[in-house]
Amino acid sequence: MNGFADHGLDESAFSEKKGLSEGIRSFDAFPKTKPTYTRRSSTGGYTTLVLIIVSFLLSFTELRRWYSGHETHLFSVEKGVSHDLQINLDIVLPMQCGDLHVNVQDASGDRILAGEMLQRDPTNWDQWVDVDRGVHKLESGEGLKEMEEDTHVGHVLGEVRSQKRKFKKTPRVKRGMQPGACRIFGSLEGNKVQGDFHITARGHGYMEFGQHLDHSAFNFSHMINELSFGPLYPSLLNPLDKTYATTPENFFKYQYYCSVVPTIYTRSPIPSPGSPSTIFTNQYAVTSQSHSVPERSVPGIFVKFDIEPILLTIREERGGFMALLVRVVNVISGVLVGGGWCYQLAGWAREVFGGRRRAGGDYGVLHGGMNGITREEEEE
C-alpha cells in the first residue's frame, strides 16, 4: 500500500528522478536543495551585500597591486667595466668666480683642469638658498623621504623621459646689485677609478705665482644643486642635491666621501642600452666631515669618490594574468566561504541562547501557576 497515493499525494518531491545516469550523478559535488525547502531573510540579504562589497574591495586591491607591479633588487659583479665616468657638478659659492679653482685628480694620476671645462656665472647667494624651494642642510635629513620616492623605477623612467638633459639657466642679477657669488656648473669626463675633485681659493693648494688671495675673502659656504655620476638626469634626486652648508670662518674645510654604485633601472627582462624602458646611471652614498683648519692648511671643498665593483639592477616586474586571476578567485571564494561560516555560527548561537531564554521563561510561569501565585506576586 502507498499511503501517499491513497491520499492523492505525490512523493516526487521526496525522491530523485530516474532520468539521469546514476554513475554520472555520483560525481556531483554540488548538492542541491529545492526552493520550497529554503527560506530567505533580510539578515541574510544584508550579509550577502556586505560580502559582495568586501570581495569587490579586495579584488580591486589585488588588481591595483598587479598593475603597479613590484620591484626586485639584484646585486651582481659588474661585467664589461667601462673606462669613462662623467661627473656632473652644479655648485654655488659666495666668492668671486675669479678667486676659485676647480681641479679633478684620480688614482691613475690624471689631472683635469676642471676650471677650463666648467662654466662660471656670477650670481647672488640669496637667489639660491631658499628653504621654500626644497633646499636643506645635509645633516638635517629633510630630503630623505623625497629621495626614497624618487628612486622607484616608474618615477625614474617617467622623469627621465619628460625632462631634457641640461642644466638650468642662471637667474639674472638684479639691476643695481653687484654679484657676490659664483655658480660653477657643467660635466666632466674622467676615468672610472677612485679620485677626487676640489674647489680651492686662488693661490692656495697649487703653486701660482702672483695669484695669492687675501684670507679675508675666503668663504667656502656652498649650495649644491647637482652632484651626480654618469649621464646627466637633472630630475633625479641624489643625496647631495639641494643641500647647503654655511660657516662664518675663513679657514674651513668641507670633505665629502662618496661611494658610487653603478645602477640600472629597467622594466625589461634583459636590460639593453638605448631601450626606453632601461636607464643606466649611478647611485652613491655619502658621508661628510667639516672642520676648521689652521692658516698653513688649505681650506676648500673636497669631494672624494670611489667606484664600487658591483652592479645594482632595480627591475619592475608584473605577474602574469593567470596568477592575478587565481588570486582574485581565492579572495572571492575565501570571503564567501568565511562569511558563510560566520553567518551559520551566528544563527546557531541565536538559536541556542534564544532557546535557553524561552525555556527559562516557560519554567517560571509553570512554577508560579503550580503554587497558586503569579510572577508579579513573587516580585512583590
Coordinates of C-alpha atoms in Angstrom, one line a residue:
M1 CA 0.0 0.0 0.0
N2 CA 1.1 3.5 -0.8
G3 CA -0.2 6.0 1.8
F4 CA 0.7 9.0 -0.4
A5 CA -1.1 7.6 -3.4
D6 CA -4.2 6.7 -1.3
H7 CA -4.5 10.3 -0.2
G8 CA -3.7 11.7 -3.6
L9 CA -0.2 12.9 -2.7
D10 CA 2.8 12.9 -4.9
E11 CA 6.0 11.7 -3.4
S12 CA 8.2 13.0 -6.3
A13 CA 9.2 15.9 -4.1
F14 CA 10.9 13.5 -1.8
S15 CA 12.6 11.3 -4.4
E16 CA 15.1 11.8 -7.1
K17 CA 14.2 11.5 -10.8
K18 CA 15.4 8.4 -12.6
G19 CA 16.2 10.1 -15.9
L20 CA 19.9 10.7 -15.4
S21 CA 22.6 8.1 -15.2
E22 CA 23.4 7.1 -11.6
G23 CA 27.1 6.8 -12.5
I24 CA 27.4 10.5 -13.6
R25 CA 25.2 11.6 -10.7
S26 CA 27.6 10.1 -8.2
F27 CA 30.3 12.7 -9.3
D28 CA 28.0 15.7 -8.4
A29 CA 30.0 17.9 -6.0
F30 CA 27.2 20.5 -5.7
P31 CA 24.3 19.2 -3.6
K32 CA 21.0 20.9 -4.3
T33 CA 18.1 21.9 -2.2
K34 CA 14.7 22.6 -3.7
P35 CA 13.5 26.2 -3.4
T36 CA 10.5 25.1 -1.4
Y37 CA 12.8 23.9 1.4
T38 CA 14.7 27.2 1.7
R39 CA 13.8 30.5 3.4
R40 CA 15.2 33.9 2.6
S41 CA 15.6 36.6 5.3
S42 CA 16.6 40.3 5.4
T43 CA 19.6 39.4 7.7
G44 CA 20.9 37.0 5.0
G45 CA 20.4 39.7 2.4
Y46 CA 22.4 42.3 4.3
T47 CA 25.2 39.7 5.0
T48 CA 25.4 38.9 1.3
L49 CA 25.6 42.5 0.4
V50 CA 28.4 43.1 2.8
L51 CA 30.3 40.1 1.5
I52 CA 29.9 41.3 -2.1
I53 CA 31.4 44.8 -1.1
V54 CA 34.3 43.2 0.7
S55 CA 35.0 40.9 -2.2
F56 CA 35.0 43.8 -4.6
L57 CA 37.3 45.9 -2.5
L58 CA 39.8 43.1 -2.0
S59 CA 39.7 42.2 -5.7
F60 CA 40.3 45.9 -6.7
T61 CA 43.3 45.9 -4.3
E62 CA 44.8 42.8 -6.0
L63 CA 44.2 44.4 -9.4
R64 CA 45.9 47.6 -8.5
R65 CA 48.8 45.8 -6.9
W66 CA 49.2 43.7 -10.1
Y67 CA 49.1 46.8 -12.3
S68 CA 51.7 48.7 -10.3
G69 CA 54.0 45.7 -10.2
H70 CA 56.7 45.1 -7.7
E71 CA 60.4 45.9 -7.6
T72 CA 63.3 43.5 -7.2
H73 CA 66.9 44.5 -6.3
L74 CA 69.7 42.3 -7.7
F75 CA 73.3 42.8 -6.8
S76 CA 75.9 41.3 -9.1
V77 CA 79.5 41.8 -10.2
E78 CA 79.7 44.5 -12.9
K79 CA 80.6 42.9 -16.2
G80 CA 82.3 44.8 -19.0
V81 CA 83.5 47.7 -16.9
S82 CA 83.7 50.9 -18.8
H83 CA 86.7 53.2 -18.6
D84 CA 85.0 56.6 -18.6
L85 CA 83.0 58.3 -15.9
Q86 CA 81.0 61.5 -16.3
I87 CA 80.8 63.9 -13.3
N88 CA 78.0 66.4 -13.2
L89 CA 78.5 69.4 -10.9
D90 CA 76.4 72.4 -10.1
I91 CA 77.5 74.4 -7.0
V92 CA 77.2 78.0 -5.8
L93 CA 79.8 79.7 -3.5
P94 CA 79.7 83.2 -2.0
M95 CA 83.0 84.2 -3.6
Q96 CA 84.0 85.8 -6.9
C97 CA 84.4 83.5 -9.9
G98 CA 88.0 84.6 -10.5
D99 CA 89.0 83.7 -7.0
L100 CA 88.1 80.0 -7.3
H101 CA 90.0 77.0 -8.7
V102 CA 88.4 73.6 -9.6
N103 CA 90.5 70.6 -10.3
V104 CA 90.0 66.8 -10.6
Q105 CA 92.6 64.2 -9.9
D106 CA 92.1 60.4 -10.0
A107 CA 94.1 57.4 -8.7
S108 CA 95.7 56.9 -12.1
G109 CA 97.5 60.3 -11.7
D110 CA 95.5 62.1 -14.4
R111 CA 94.7 65.7 -13.6
I112 CA 91.9 67.6 -15.2
L113 CA 91.8 71.4 -15.1
A114 CA 88.1 71.4 -14.5
G115 CA 88.1 75.2 -14.3
E116 CA 88.6 75.3 -18.1
M117 CA 85.8 72.8 -18.8
L118 CA 83.1 74.1 -16.4
Q119 CA 81.0 77.2 -16.8
R120 CA 81.1 80.0 -14.3
D121 CA 78.3 82.6 -13.9
P122 CA 78.3 85.5 -11.4
T123 CA 75.2 85.4 -9.2
N124 CA 73.9 86.2 -5.7
W125 CA 73.8 83.8 -2.8
D126 CA 70.3 84.8 -1.8
Q127 CA 68.9 83.7 -5.2
W128 CA 69.8 80.0 -4.4
V129 CA 69.5 79.4 -0.7
D130 CA 65.7 79.3 -0.3
V131 CA 64.0 76.8 2.0
D132 CA 60.7 77.1 0.1
R133 CA 62.4 75.5 -2.9
G134 CA 63.3 72.3 -1.0
V135 CA 66.8 73.3 0.0
H136 CA 68.0 71.7 3.2
K137 CA 71.1 71.1 5.2
L138 CA 72.8 67.7 4.7
E139 CA 72.7 66.7 8.3
S140 CA 69.0 67.6 8.8
G141 CA 67.8 64.7 6.6
E142 CA 64.7 66.6 5.4
G143 CA 65.1 65.4 1.8
L144 CA 65.4 61.6 2.6
K145 CA 61.7 60.9 2.1
E146 CA 61.7 62.7 -1.2
M147 CA 64.8 60.9 -2.3
E148 CA 63.3 57.5 -1.5
E149 CA 60.2 58.3 -3.6
D150 CA 62.5 59.4 -6.4
T151 CA 64.2 56.0 -6.7
H152 CA 61.3 53.9 -7.9
V153 CA 61.5 52.5 -11.4
G154 CA 58.3 54.1 -12.6
H155 CA 59.2 57.6 -11.3
V156 CA 62.8 57.4 -12.7
L157 CA 61.7 56.4 -16.2
G158 CA 58.9 59.0 -16.2
E159 CA 61.1 61.8 -15.1
V160 CA 63.9 61.0 -17.5
R161 CA 61.6 60.9 -20.5
S162 CA 59.8 64.2 -19.5
Q163 CA 62.8 66.4 -19.0
K164 CA 65.8 67.4 -21.1
R165 CA 69.4 66.6 -20.0
K166 CA 70.8 70.1 -19.4
F167 CA 71.4 72.4 -16.6
K168 CA 69.0 75.2 -15.7
K169 CA 69.9 78.8 -16.6
T170 CA 71.4 81.1 -14.0
P171 CA 69.0 83.7 -12.7
R172 CA 69.8 87.2 -13.8
V173 CA 71.4 89.6 -11.2
K174 CA 69.0 92.4 -10.3
R175 CA 69.9 95.8 -11.5
G176 CA 71.9 97.9 -9.2
M177 CA 73.3 94.8 -7.3
Q178 CA 76.8 93.6 -7.5
P179 CA 77.2 89.8 -7.9
G180 CA 78.7 88.4 -4.7
A181 CA 78.7 84.7 -5.5
C182 CA 79.7 82.3 -8.3
R183 CA 77.9 79.4 -9.8
I184 CA 80.1 76.6 -11.2
F185 CA 78.3 74.0 -13.3
G186 CA 78.9 71.6 -16.1
S187 CA 80.0 68.0 -16.8
L188 CA 83.5 66.5 -16.7
E189 CA 84.8 63.3 -18.3
G190 CA 87.2 61.3 -16.2
N191 CA 88.4 57.8 -15.6
K192 CA 86.2 55.3 -13.9
V193 CA 88.5 54.9 -10.9
Q194 CA 88.9 56.3 -7.5
G195 CA 89.5 60.1 -7.5
D196 CA 88.6 63.4 -6.1
F197 CA 87.8 66.9 -7.2
H198 CA 88.3 70.0 -5.1
I199 CA 87.4 73.7 -5.1
T200 CA 90.1 75.9 -3.5
A201 CA 90.9 79.6 -3.5
R202 CA 93.3 81.3 -5.9
G203 CA 96.9 80.9 -4.8
H204 CA 96.1 78.1 -2.3
G205 CA 96.6 74.4 -3.0
Y206 CA 98.8 74.9 -6.1
M207 CA 101.9 77.0 -6.7
E208 CA 100.7 80.0 -8.6
F209 CA 103.0 83.0 -8.9
G210 CA 101.4 86.3 -8.1
Q211 CA 97.9 84.7 -7.5
H212 CA 97.7 84.8 -3.8
L213 CA 94.2 85.8 -2.5
D214 CA 93.7 87.7 0.7
H215 CA 92.5 85.4 3.5
S216 CA 89.6 87.7 4.4
A217 CA 88.0 86.8 1.1
F218 CA 87.7 83.1 1.9
N219 CA 84.1 81.9 2.3
F220 CA 83.6 78.2 1.4
S221 CA 79.9 78.1 2.3
H222 CA 78.2 76.4 -0.6
M223 CA 75.0 75.3 -2.1
I224 CA 75.0 72.1 -4.2
N225 CA 72.3 72.0 -6.8
E226 CA 73.6 68.9 -8.6
L227 CA 76.3 66.3 -7.9
S228 CA 75.9 63.1 -9.9
F229 CA 77.9 60.5 -11.7
G230 CA 77.1 59.2 -15.1
P231 CA 74.6 60.6 -17.6
L232 CA 73.0 63.8 -16.5
Y233 CA 69.5 63.4 -15.3
P234 CA 68.6 66.7 -13.6
S235 CA 65.2 65.4 -12.5
L236 CA 66.6 62.6 -10.4
L237 CA 67.5 63.5 -6.8
N238 CA 70.8 62.5 -5.3
P239 CA 72.0 62.6 -1.7
L240 CA 73.8 65.9 -2.1
D241 CA 71.3 67.6 -4.4
K242 CA 69.7 70.7 -3.0
T243 CA 71.9 70.8 0.1
Y244 CA 73.8 73.7 1.6
A245 CA 76.4 74.4 4.3
T246 CA 77.5 77.7 5.8
T247 CA 80.3 78.8 8.0
P248 CA 81.5 82.2 9.4
E249 CA 85.1 81.1 9.4
N250 CA 87.6 81.8 6.6
F251 CA 89.8 78.8 7.0
F252 CA 87.3 75.9 6.8
K253 CA 87.4 72.6 5.1
Y254 CA 84.5 70.5 3.8
Q255 CA 85.1 66.9 2.9
Y256 CA 82.6 64.5 1.3
Y257 CA 83.2 60.8 0.7
C258 CA 81.0 59.3 -2.0
S259 CA 80.7 55.5 -2.6
V260 CA 79.4 55.2 -6.2
V261 CA 77.4 52.1 -7.2
P262 CA 76.5 51.5 -10.9
T263 CA 72.7 51.2 -11.1
I264 CA 70.2 50.0 -13.8
Y265 CA 66.5 50.9 -13.6
T266 CA 64.6 48.7 -16.0
R267 CA 61.3 47.1 -16.9
S268 CA 62.8 44.8 -19.4
P269 CA 63.7 41.2 -18.7
I270 CA 67.1 41.8 -20.4
P271 CA 68.3 45.4 -19.9
S272 CA 69.9 47.0 -23.0
P273 CA 71.4 50.4 -23.6
G274 CA 69.2 52.7 -25.6
S275 CA 66.0 51.0 -24.6
P276 CA 63.2 53.4 -23.5
S277 CA 62.4 51.0 -20.6
T278 CA 66.0 50.9 -19.3
I279 CA 68.2 53.6 -17.6
F280 CA 71.9 53.2 -16.9
T281 CA 73.1 55.5 -14.2
N282 CA 74.9 55.6 -10.8
Q283 CA 73.8 56.0 -7.2
Y284 CA 76.0 56.9 -4.3
A285 CA 76.1 57.1 -0.6
V286 CA 77.8 60.0 1.1
T287 CA 79.4 60.8 4.4
S288 CA 80.7 64.3 5.3
Q289 CA 83.3 65.8 7.6
S290 CA 83.7 69.5 8.2
H291 CA 86.1 71.4 10.4
S292 CA 88.2 74.5 10.6
V293 CA 91.9 74.3 9.6
P294 CA 94.9 76.4 10.6
E295 CA 96.2 79.1 8.2
R296 CA 99.0 76.8 6.9
S297 CA 96.5 74.3 5.7
V298 CA 94.4 74.5 2.5
P299 CA 90.7 75.4 3.0
G300 CA 88.1 74.5 0.5
I301 CA 85.6 71.8 -0.6
F302 CA 87.0 68.3 -1.3
V303 CA 84.9 65.5 -2.8
K304 CA 86.4 62.1 -2.8
F305 CA 84.6 59.3 -4.8
D306 CA 85.2 55.6 -5.0
I307 CA 83.7 53.2 -7.6
E308 CA 82.2 50.0 -6.1
P309 CA 82.8 46.8 -8.1
I310 CA 79.2 45.8 -8.0
L311 CA 76.1 46.4 -10.2
L312 CA 72.7 47.1 -8.7
T313 CA 69.8 46.2 -11.0
I314 CA 66.4 47.5 -9.9
R315 CA 63.7 45.8 -12.0
E316 CA 60.0 46.4 -12.0
E317 CA 58.1 43.2 -12.6
R318 CA 54.5 42.4 -13.1
G319 CA 53.0 38.9 -12.6
G320 CA 51.1 37.0 -15.3
F321 CA 47.4 37.4 -15.9
M322 CA 46.6 33.9 -14.8
A323 CA 48.3 34.4 -11.5
L324 CA 46.2 37.5 -11.0
L325 CA 43.0 35.5 -11.8
V326 CA 44.0 32.8 -9.3
R327 CA 44.5 35.4 -6.6
V328 CA 41.1 37.1 -7.3
V329 CA 39.3 33.8 -7.3
N330 CA 41.0 32.9 -4.0
V331 CA 40.0 36.2 -2.4
I332 CA 36.3 36.0 -3.5
S333 CA 35.9 32.3 -2.5
G334 CA 37.7 32.9 0.8
V335 CA 35.4 35.8 1.6
L336 CA 32.2 33.9 0.7
V337 CA 33.1 30.7 2.5
G338 CA 34.4 32.5 5.6
G339 CA 31.3 34.8 5.6
G340 CA 29.0 31.8 5.2
W341 CA 30.6 30.1 8.2
C342 CA 30.3 33.2 10.3
Y343 CA 26.6 33.6 9.3
Q344 CA 25.8 30.0 10.2
L345 CA 27.7 30.2 13.6
A346 CA 25.7 33.4 14.4
G347 CA 22.4 31.7 13.6
W348 CA 23.4 28.7 15.7
A349 CA 24.3 31.0 18.6
R350 CA 20.9 32.8 18.3
E351 CA 19.0 29.5 18.4
V352 CA 20.9 28.1 21.4
F353 CA 20.7 31.2 23.6
G354 CA 17.3 32.1 22.4
G355 CA 16.0 28.6 23.3
R356 CA 17.5 28.8 26.8
R357 CA 15.8 32.1 27.5
R358 CA 12.4 30.7 26.3
A359 CA 12.9 27.6 28.4
G360 CA 13.7 29.6 31.5
G361 CA 10.6 31.8 30.9
D362 CA 8.3 28.8 30.5
Y363 CA 9.6 27.1 33.7
G364 CA 9.0 30.3 35.7
V365 CA 5.3 30.5 34.5
L366 CA 4.7 26.8 35.2
H367 CA 6.3 27.0 38.7
G368 CA 4.3 30.1 39.7
G369 CA 1.0 28.5 38.5
M370 CA 1.5 25.3 40.5
N371 CA 1.9 27.3 43.7
G372 CA -1.1 29.5 43.1
I373 CA 0.8 32.7 42.8
T374 CA 1.8 34.8 39.8
R375 CA 5.2 36.2 38.8
E376 CA 4.2 39.7 39.8
E377 CA 3.3 38.5 43.2
E378 CA 6.6 36.8 43.6
E379 CA 8.4 40.1 42.7
E380 CA 6.3 41.9 45.3

